[in-house]
Amino acid sequence: MNISDKVERLIRPEIRASHAYSVPEATGMVKLDAMENPYPWPSEVKQAWLETLREVQVNRYPDPDPGRLKQLLGEAMGAPPGTGLLLGNGSDELIQIVLLATARPDACVLAPVPTFVMYQVIANAVGMRFVGVPLGRDFVLDVPAMREALQHHKPAVTFIAYPNNPSGNLFAADAIEGLIAAAPGLVVIDEAYFAFTDASFIARLPDLDNLLVLRTLSKMGLAGLRLGFLLGAEAWLREFNKVRLPYNINSLTQASVELLLRKRDFMAKQIQHIRAERQRLFATLKSLPGVKPWPSETNFLLFRVPDARQVYDALFAAGVLVKNLDAADKTLEGCLRVTVGTPQENDVFLDALKRILTT
Ligand SMILES: *Cc1c(COP(=O)(O)O)cnc(C)c1O
């Protein structure tokens, strides 16, 4: 038997049919594809950081449950008293932990679509069925369809990205409240973009016992450190913690994030700049003929152009990397997603786009 026959015999068909998450090579590009914070750290913060790292004992395992870091994080996020916190290697890992713990043979995962693809990718990987409920026009939540899907499929877990990726909008809070009340299972409100909006479900945690709030430090500026956290009742987190691999948060990340939380004022300023630039980008995109941007509560903008493939390729040739969502969902036909960069990066993007659209 040759190796491909062995692979076919052993690897589950749904895994063989899936694709690994692919990230395009971006060396030398103006990188506006992955919702990263474009700003460097002030040199005094970098200095203090390097001194902290010097003391880290990488020959030892990391703290398996870093209490002080969790407390600092909870305070920084305004977690209500009594709320528990579970750390993950990025919020991606926490999505995986929640689904590993709930993956009964007949359990399913539900989310409005288009949305963050990892809900479906991870559901598939752990052997759960994924049900996507199409969003309405301009990516608003289809509340009757969501209610019906909750009743019909009885999902173990419902994910709602708030704000949503890739559309950038917030769904109506009262509609979400109604869905949480109607859901027979857990509802995870994914607040990956919390830094770029004023809306949140964190304050609702003490009142809604099937609600979990997921956050990450990635989009606000620490994507390379991989730290996400899940907030909710201890009764849930205690169970999820049994599925978490020991030492999932490495020592360098623990030390770095603790320092960063103490010095986070500079990051708040960077986020203000990003929010201001988002408005400038939106206004400029809106003024371009044939371009439709959607309003955003995140650090990216979704916009439609007459020919997404051609515009994507021409931007790429001009050294600007954005995300092409044209083929991701039928509601995203013609759509590209651009991360808000520095003013200079945004100008490079806008100048290239104007040139492409007028030639
Ligand atoms: C980027 C993103 C994440 C993943 O963040 P990590 O913490 O870097 O794994 C989760 N949810 C949404 C909606 C995102 O856009």
Tab-separated table of C-alpha atoms and ligand atoms in Angstrom:
chain	number	residue	atom	x	y	z
A	1	MET	CA	0.000	0.000	0.000
A	2	ASN	CA	1.516	3.356	-0.947
A	3	ILE	CA	1.500	6.339	1.374
A	4	SER	CA	-1.408	8.159	-0.269
A	5	ASP	CA	-3.609	5.072	0.234
A	6	LYS	CA	-2.548	4.965	3.872
A	7	VAL	CA	-3.360	8.667	4.262
A	8	GLU	CA	-6.747	8.090	2.685
A	9	ARG	CA	-7.478	5.156	4.976
A	10	LEU	CA	-6.422	6.921	8.164
A	11	ILE	CA	-7.220	10.624	7.845
A	12	ARG	CA	-10.895	11.610	8.219
A	13	PRO	CA	-12.518	12.583	4.900
A	14	GLU	CA	-13.615	16.027	6.172
A	15	ILE	CA	-9.988	16.812	7.065
A	16	ARG	CA	-8.709	15.627	3.676
A	17	ALA	CA	-11.349	17.782	1.980
A	18	SER	CA	-10.358	20.917	3.927
A	19	HIS	CA	-7.514	23.371	3.309
A	20	ALA	CA	-4.820	24.600	5.697
A	21	TYR	CA	-5.177	28.265	6.665
A	22	SER	CA	-3.044	30.079	4.120
A	23	VAL	CA	-1.238	33.363	4.663
A	24	PRO	CA	0.262	35.148	1.647
A	25	GLU	CA	3.943	36.121	1.692
A	26	ALA	CA	4.117	39.820	2.584
A	27	THR	CA	7.820	40.713	2.656
A	28	GLY	CA	8.287	44.274	1.441
A	29	MET	CA	4.552	44.863	1.039
A	30	VAL	CA	2.337	47.516	2.607
A	31	LYS	CA	0.593	44.908	4.726
A	32	LEU	CA	-3.094	45.727	5.114
A	33	ASP	CA	-4.585	42.227	5.086
A	34	ALA	CA	-4.602	40.954	8.681
A	35	MET	CA	-6.027	43.622	11.025
A	36	GLU	CA	-2.687	44.263	12.699
A	37	ASN	CA	-1.858	47.474	14.557
A	38	PRO	CA	0.736	49.172	12.295
A	39	TYR	CA	2.456	51.272	14.968
A	40	PRO	CA	5.740	50.408	16.721
A	41	TRP	CA	6.239	50.803	20.479
A	42	PRO	CA	7.824	53.921	22.007
A	43	SER	CA	11.531	53.270	22.586
A	44	GLU	CA	11.269	53.553	26.401
A	45	VAL	CA	8.582	50.841	26.437
A	46	LYS	CA	10.722	48.651	24.210
A	47	GLN	CA	13.658	49.174	26.567
A	48	ALA	CA	11.628	48.224	29.659
A	49	TRP	CA	10.270	45.213	27.753
A	50	LEU	CA	13.743	43.921	26.840
A	51	GLU	CA	14.815	44.253	30.468
A	52	THR	CA	11.792	42.235	31.551
A	53	LEU	CA	12.511	39.523	29.009
A	54	ARG	CA	16.094	39.240	30.233
A	55	GLU	CA	14.778	37.883	33.541
A	56	VAL	CA	12.512	35.222	32.059
A	57	GLN	CA	13.695	31.689	32.801
A	58	VAL	CA	12.954	29.850	29.600
A	59	ASN	CA	14.518	26.654	30.941
A	60	ARG	CA	11.458	26.389	33.252
A	61	TYR	CA	7.896	25.678	32.206
A	62	PRO	CA	5.645	28.744	32.222
A	63	ASP	CA	3.278	29.477	35.104
A	64	PRO	CA	0.375	27.093	34.302
A	65	ASP	CA	-2.221	29.526	35.675
A	66	PRO	CA	-0.813	33.075	35.894
A	67	GLY	CA	-3.058	34.632	38.544
A	68	ARG	CA	-1.540	38.115	38.575
A	69	LEU	CA	-1.705	38.396	34.790
A	70	LYS	CA	-5.336	37.269	34.806
A	71	GLN	CA	-6.213	39.779	37.488
A	72	LEU	CA	-4.513	42.623	35.589
A	73	LEU	CA	-6.302	41.593	32.392
A	74	GLY	CA	-9.679	41.399	34.108
A	75	GLU	CA	-9.180	44.871	35.567
A	76	ALA	CA	-7.980	46.313	32.257
A	77	MET	CA	-11.049	44.893	30.500
A	78	GLY	CA	-13.554	46.002	33.127
A	79	ALA	CA	-14.711	42.447	33.838
A	80	PRO	CA	-17.610	42.498	36.330
A	81	PRO	CA	-16.901	41.049	39.804
A	82	GLY	CA	-17.468	37.306	39.942
A	83	THR	CA	-16.572	36.827	36.266
A	84	GLY	CA	-13.960	34.164	35.527
A	85	LEU	CA	-11.237	34.381	32.899
A	86	LEU	CA	-9.562	31.626	30.868
A	87	LEU	CA	-6.425	32.333	28.832
A	88	GLY	CA	-5.811	30.952	25.353
A	89	ASN	CA	-3.009	30.932	22.790
A	90	GLY	CA	-4.939	33.504	20.790
A	91	SER	CA	-8.731	33.485	20.852
A	92	ASP	CA	-8.550	30.818	18.138
A	93	GLU	CA	-7.408	28.349	20.787
A	94	LEU	CA	-10.329	29.271	23.032
A	95	ILE	CA	-12.789	28.624	20.195
A	96	GLN	CA	-11.157	25.205	19.874
A	97	ILE	CA	-11.341	24.585	23.642
A	98	VAL	CA	-15.054	25.475	23.804
A	99	LEU	CA	-15.828	23.178	20.884
A	100	LEU	CA	-13.645	20.313	22.147
A	101	ALA	CA	-15.580	20.411	25.410
A	102	THR	CA	-19.006	20.442	23.714
A	103	ALA	CA	-18.379	18.147	20.705
A	104	ARG	CA	-20.929	15.384	21.297
A	105	PRO	CA	-21.616	13.255	18.208
A	106	ASP	CA	-24.853	15.126	17.416
A	107	ALA	CA	-23.896	18.616	18.604
A	108	CYS	CA	-23.784	21.524	16.165
A	109	VAL	CA	-22.295	25.013	15.984
A	110	LEU	CA	-24.247	27.978	14.643
A	111	ALA	CA	-23.210	31.430	13.457
A	112	PRO	CA	-24.551	34.140	11.170
A	113	VAL	CA	-22.542	34.176	7.911
A	114	PRO	CA	-20.389	35.564	6.436
A	115	THR	CA	-18.321	35.734	9.605
A	116	PHE	CA	-14.951	34.748	11.073
A	117	VAL	CA	-14.047	31.503	9.295
A	118	MET	CA	-12.426	29.747	12.245
A	119	TYR	CA	-15.810	28.918	13.837
A	120	GLN	CA	-16.531	26.643	10.895
A	121	VAL	CA	-12.940	25.422	10.432
A	122	ILE	CA	-12.666	24.356	14.087
A	123	ALA	CA	-16.168	22.862	14.193
A	124	ASN	CA	-15.131	20.754	11.210
A	125	ALA	CA	-11.850	19.757	12.861
A	126	VAL	CA	-13.547	18.540	16.052
A	127	GLY	CA	-16.281	16.725	14.132
A	128	MET	CA	-19.197	19.097	14.791
A	129	ARG	CA	-21.750	20.147	12.187
A	130	PHE	CA	-21.663	23.862	11.321
A	131	VAL	CA	-24.849	25.771	10.499
A	132	GLY	CA	-24.418	29.201	8.905
A	133	VAL	CA	-27.424	31.543	8.900
A	134	PRO	CA	-27.119	34.114	6.087
A	135	LEU	CA	-27.022	37.766	7.125
A	136	GLY	CA	-29.502	40.143	5.522
A	137	ARG	CA	-28.851	43.097	3.250
A	138	ASP	CA	-25.885	45.213	4.405
A	139	PHE	CA	-24.947	42.384	6.760
A	140	VAL	CA	-27.688	42.947	9.350
A	141	LEU	CA	-28.716	40.021	11.525
A	142	ASP	CA	-31.728	38.119	10.150
A	143	VAL	CA	-33.417	37.750	13.529
A	144	PRO	CA	-36.355	35.519	12.465
A	145	ALA	CA	-33.949	33.198	10.587
A	146	MET	CA	-31.630	33.063	13.593
A	147	ARG	CA	-34.531	32.259	15.942
A	148	GLU	CA	-35.759	29.549	13.666
A	149	ALA	CA	-32.275	28.054	13.320
A	150	LEU	CA	-31.822	28.062	17.104
A	151	GLN	CA	-35.104	26.209	17.511
A	152	HIS	CA	-34.539	23.782	14.686
A	153	HIS	CA	-30.838	22.905	15.134
A	154	LYS	CA	-30.523	23.456	18.915
A	155	PRO	CA	-26.827	24.378	18.600
A	156	ALA	CA	-24.534	23.565	21.513
A	157	VAL	CA	-22.654	26.777	20.747
A	158	THR	CA	-23.612	29.917	18.812
A	159	PHE	CA	-20.862	32.349	17.837
A	160	ILE	CA	-21.616	36.014	17.208
A	161	ALA	CA	-18.698	38.253	16.246
A	162	TYR	CA	-19.464	41.681	17.700
A	163	PRO	CA	-18.435	43.642	15.649
A	164	ASN	CA	-18.520	41.144	12.811
A	165	ASN	CA	-15.559	40.185	10.627
A	166	PRO	CA	-15.488	40.689	7.594
A	167	SER	CA	-18.415	43.140	7.486
A	168	GLY	CA	-17.142	45.415	10.289
A	169	ASN	CA	-20.601	46.228	11.682
A	170	LEU	CA	-22.214	45.684	15.064
A	171	PHE	CA	-25.447	43.694	15.058
A	172	ALA	CA	-28.335	45.218	17.039
A	173	ALA	CA	-27.680	44.624	20.752
A	174	ASP	CA	-31.343	44.065	21.630
A	175	ALA	CA	-31.638	41.444	18.882
A	176	ILE	CA	-28.599	39.624	20.296
A	177	GLU	CA	-30.085	39.787	23.811
A	178	GLY	CA	-33.218	38.108	22.469
A	179	LEU	CA	-31.162	35.379	20.809
A	180	ILE	CA	-29.158	34.721	23.980
A	181	ALA	CA	-32.459	34.306	25.839
A	182	ALA	CA	-33.799	31.977	23.125
A	183	ALA	CA	-30.609	29.905	22.695
A	184	PRO	CA	-30.736	26.390	24.144
A	185	GLY	CA	-26.921	26.315	24.293
A	186	LEU	CA	-23.989	28.628	24.891
A	187	VAL	CA	-23.649	31.955	23.090
A	188	VAL	CA	-20.101	33.211	22.596
A	189	ILE	CA	-19.936	36.923	21.796
A	190	ASP	CA	-16.579	37.338	20.067
A	191	GLU	CA	-15.279	40.826	20.815
A	192	ALA	CA	-11.959	40.579	18.942
A	193	TYR	CA	-12.393	44.241	17.887
A	194	PHE	CA	-13.439	45.582	21.306
A	195	ALA	CA	-10.721	48.255	21.197
A	196	PHE	CA	-12.283	49.885	18.143
A	197	THR	CA	-15.881	50.127	19.350
A	198	ASP	CA	-17.679	51.324	22.462
A	199	ALA	CA	-20.181	48.458	22.476
A	200	SER	CA	-19.697	45.299	24.550
A	201	PHE	CA	-21.593	42.472	26.230
A	202	ILE	CA	-19.147	42.202	29.138
A	203	ALA	CA	-21.475	44.017	31.557
A	204	ARG	CA	-24.238	41.483	30.780
A	205	LEU	CA	-22.201	38.484	31.979
A	206	PRO	CA	-23.527	38.389	35.562
A	207	ASP	CA	-27.141	38.252	34.311
A	208	LEU	CA	-26.951	35.747	31.453
A	209	ASP	CA	-25.646	32.334	32.450
A	210	ASN	CA	-25.307	30.961	28.892
A	211	LEU	CA	-23.248	33.958	27.732
A	212	LEU	CA	-19.472	33.922	27.237
A	213	VAL	CA	-17.419	36.864	25.967
A	214	LEU	CA	-14.284	36.188	23.928
A	215	ARG	CA	-11.543	38.782	23.501
A	216	THR	CA	-7.998	38.940	22.161
A	217	LEU	CA	-5.028	41.290	22.353
A	218	SER	CA	-4.172	40.563	18.707
A	219	LYS	CA	-6.051	43.338	16.939
A	220	MET	CA	-5.106	46.066	19.418
A	221	GLY	CA	-1.410	45.512	18.844
A	222	LEU	CA	-0.071	42.225	20.221
A	223	ALA	CA	-0.832	39.777	17.413
A	224	GLY	CA	2.621	38.203	17.648
A	225	LEU	CA	2.261	37.312	21.332
A	226	ARG	CA	-0.904	35.204	20.871
A	227	LEU	CA	-3.078	35.947	23.893
A	228	GLY	CA	-6.846	35.581	23.944
A	229	PHE	CA	-9.193	35.266	26.895
A	230	LEU	CA	-12.652	33.977	27.568
A	231	LEU	CA	-14.834	35.660	30.182
A	232	GLY	CA	-17.803	34.019	31.852
A	233	ALA	CA	-19.139	32.040	34.781
A	234	GLU	CA	-16.615	29.828	36.586
A	235	ALA	CA	-18.999	26.885	36.256
A	236	TRP	CA	-18.292	26.884	32.482
A	237	LEU	CA	-14.633	27.896	32.621
A	238	ARG	CA	-13.831	25.152	35.122
A	239	GLU	CA	-14.909	22.563	32.552
A	240	PHE	CA	-13.150	24.256	29.617
A	241	ASN	CA	-9.978	24.429	31.695
A	242	LYS	CA	-9.858	20.602	31.715
A	243	VAL	CA	-9.561	20.569	27.927
A	244	ARG	CA	-6.871	23.267	27.827
A	245	LEU	CA	-3.358	21.926	27.314
A	246	PRO	CA	-1.082	22.696	30.251
A	247	TYR	CA	1.324	25.612	29.689
A	248	ASN	CA	-0.603	26.959	26.691
A	249	ILE	CA	0.606	30.516	27.392
A	250	ASN	CA	4.372	30.691	27.011
A	251	SER	CA	6.646	32.527	29.467
A	252	LEU	CA	7.642	35.297	27.045
A	253	THR	CA	3.997	36.121	26.347
A	254	GLN	CA	3.124	36.141	30.045
A	255	ALA	CA	5.982	38.484	30.930
A	256	SER	CA	5.402	40.729	27.897
A	257	VAL	CA	1.669	41.146	28.383
A	258	GLU	CA	2.022	41.901	32.075
A	259	LEU	CA	4.482	44.680	31.265
A	260	LEU	CA	2.365	45.960	28.395
A	261	LEU	CA	-0.753	46.146	30.544
A	262	ARG	CA	1.103	48.371	32.988
A	263	LYS	CA	2.242	50.644	30.156
A	264	ARG	CA	-0.824	50.503	27.966
A	265	ASP	CA	-1.493	54.253	27.656
A	266	PHE	CA	0.579	54.452	24.476
A	267	MET	CA	-1.534	51.726	22.924
A	268	ALA	CA	-4.735	53.615	23.713
A	269	LYS	CA	-3.318	56.556	21.736
A	270	GLN	CA	-2.443	54.309	18.809
A	271	ILE	CA	-6.002	52.992	18.809
A	272	GLN	CA	-7.374	56.545	18.722
A	273	HIS	CA	-5.229	57.232	15.655
A	274	ILE	CA	-6.510	54.068	14.010
A	275	ARG	CA	-10.116	55.030	14.727
A	276	ALA	CA	-9.554	58.508	13.254
A	277	GLU	CA	-7.836	57.064	10.176
A	278	ARG	CA	-10.723	54.624	9.745
A	279	GLN	CA	-13.075	57.575	9.301
A	280	ARG	CA	-10.761	59.248	6.782
A	281	LEU	CA	-10.378	56.012	4.809
A	282	PHE	CA	-14.133	55.458	4.818
A	283	ALA	CA	-14.878	58.998	3.591
A	284	THR	CA	-12.261	58.748	0.841
A	285	LEU	CA	-13.419	55.315	-0.331
A	286	LYS	CA	-17.002	56.543	-0.377
A	287	SER	CA	-16.020	59.442	-2.636
A	288	LEU	CA	-14.465	57.154	-5.266
A	289	PRO	CA	-16.696	56.308	-8.225
A	290	GLY	CA	-17.818	52.664	-8.244
A	291	VAL	CA	-16.601	51.991	-4.698
A	292	LYS	CA	-18.957	51.089	-1.855
A	293	PRO	CA	-17.446	50.931	1.640
A	294	TRP	CA	-19.493	49.753	4.629
A	295	PRO	CA	-19.302	51.682	7.929
A	296	SER	CA	-17.044	49.900	10.413
A	297	GLU	CA	-16.616	49.580	14.177
A	298	THR	CA	-13.318	47.727	13.719
A	299	ASN	CA	-9.807	48.453	12.424
A	300	PHE	CA	-10.689	47.395	8.870
A	301	LEU	CA	-13.093	48.383	6.115
A	302	LEU	CA	-15.029	46.155	3.759
A	303	PHE	CA	-15.602	47.711	0.345
A	304	ARG	CA	-17.010	46.654	-3.003
A	305	VAL	CA	-15.359	47.458	-6.322
A	306	PRO	CA	-16.479	46.708	-9.889
A	307	ASP	CA	-13.898	43.922	-10.379
A	308	ALA	CA	-12.377	42.591	-7.160
A	309	ARG	CA	-9.891	40.197	-8.767
A	310	GLN	CA	-8.485	42.881	-11.067
A	311	VAL	CA	-8.269	45.502	-8.288
A	312	TYR	CA	-6.699	43.007	-5.860
A	313	ASP	CA	-4.043	41.991	-8.396
A	314	ALA	CA	-3.286	45.584	-9.352
A	315	LEU	CA	-2.964	46.598	-5.684
A	316	PHE	CA	-0.671	43.605	-5.146
A	317	ALA	CA	1.450	44.660	-8.119
A	318	ALA	CA	1.631	48.139	-6.573
A	319	GLY	CA	2.979	46.591	-3.351
A	320	VAL	CA	-0.238	46.767	-1.316
A	321	LEU	CA	-1.618	43.594	0.273
A	322	VAL	CA	-5.342	43.553	1.122
A	323	LYS	CA	-7.751	40.633	1.504
A	324	ASN	CA	-9.817	39.455	-1.448
A	325	LEU	CA	-13.189	38.169	-0.214
A	326	ASP	CA	-14.816	37.965	-3.630
A	327	ALA	CA	-15.140	34.172	-3.562
A	328	ALA	CA	-15.708	33.776	0.203
A	329	ASP	CA	-19.520	34.130	0.147
A	330	LYS	CA	-22.086	35.259	-2.401
A	331	THR	CA	-22.911	38.360	-0.364
A	332	LEU	CA	-19.219	39.301	-0.607
A	333	GLU	CA	-19.056	39.302	-4.385
A	334	GLY	CA	-16.746	42.116	-5.516
A	335	CYS	CA	-15.572	42.776	-1.975
A	336	LEU	CA	-12.105	43.508	-0.619
A	337	ARG	CA	-11.130	44.123	3.004
A	338	VAL	CA	-8.451	46.606	3.965
A	339	THR	CA	-6.907	47.015	7.415
A	340	VAL	CA	-6.465	50.588	8.638
A	341	GLY	CA	-2.727	51.305	8.515
A	342	THR	CA	-0.625	54.364	9.316
A	343	PRO	CA	-1.637	57.570	7.483
A	344	GLN	CA	1.286	57.006	5.076
A	345	GLU	CA	0.280	53.392	4.377
A	346	ASN	CA	-3.328	54.420	3.860
A	347	ASP	CA	-2.215	57.071	1.373
A	348	VAL	CA	-0.177	54.526	-0.573
A	349	PHE	CA	-3.275	52.295	-0.687
A	350	LEU	CA	-5.669	55.102	-1.654
A	351	ASP	CA	-3.360	56.524	-4.340
A	352	ALA	CA	-2.884	53.082	-5.870
A	353	LEU	CA	-6.621	52.389	-5.763
A	354	LYS	CA	-7.482	55.721	-7.423
A	355	ARG	CA	-4.954	55.025	-10.165
A	356	ILE	CA	-6.317	51.514	-10.722
A	357	LEU	CA	-9.940	52.666	-10.898
A	358	THR	CA	-9.265	55.436	-13.393
A	359	THR	CA	-7.097	53.490	-15.855
B	1	LIG	C1	-8.899	37.914	14.309
B	1	LIG	C2	-10.090	37.336	14.941
B	1	LIG	C3	-9.971	36.352	15.927
B	1	LIG	C4	-8.683	35.618	16.234
B	1	LIG	O1	-7.825	36.283	17.016
B	1	LIG	P1	-6.550	35.608	17.689
B	1	LIG	O2	-6.701	35.980	19.122
B	1	LIG	O3	-5.393	36.272	17.030
B	1	LIG	O4	-6.582	34.118	17.507
B	1	LIG	C5	-11.128	35.900	16.558
B	1	LIG	N1	-12.326	36.376	16.205
B	1	LIG	C6	-12.480	37.317	15.252
B	1	LIG	C7	-13.842	37.799	14.920
B	1	LIG	C8	-11.364	37.812	14.580
B	1	LIG	O5	-11.534	38.700	13.598
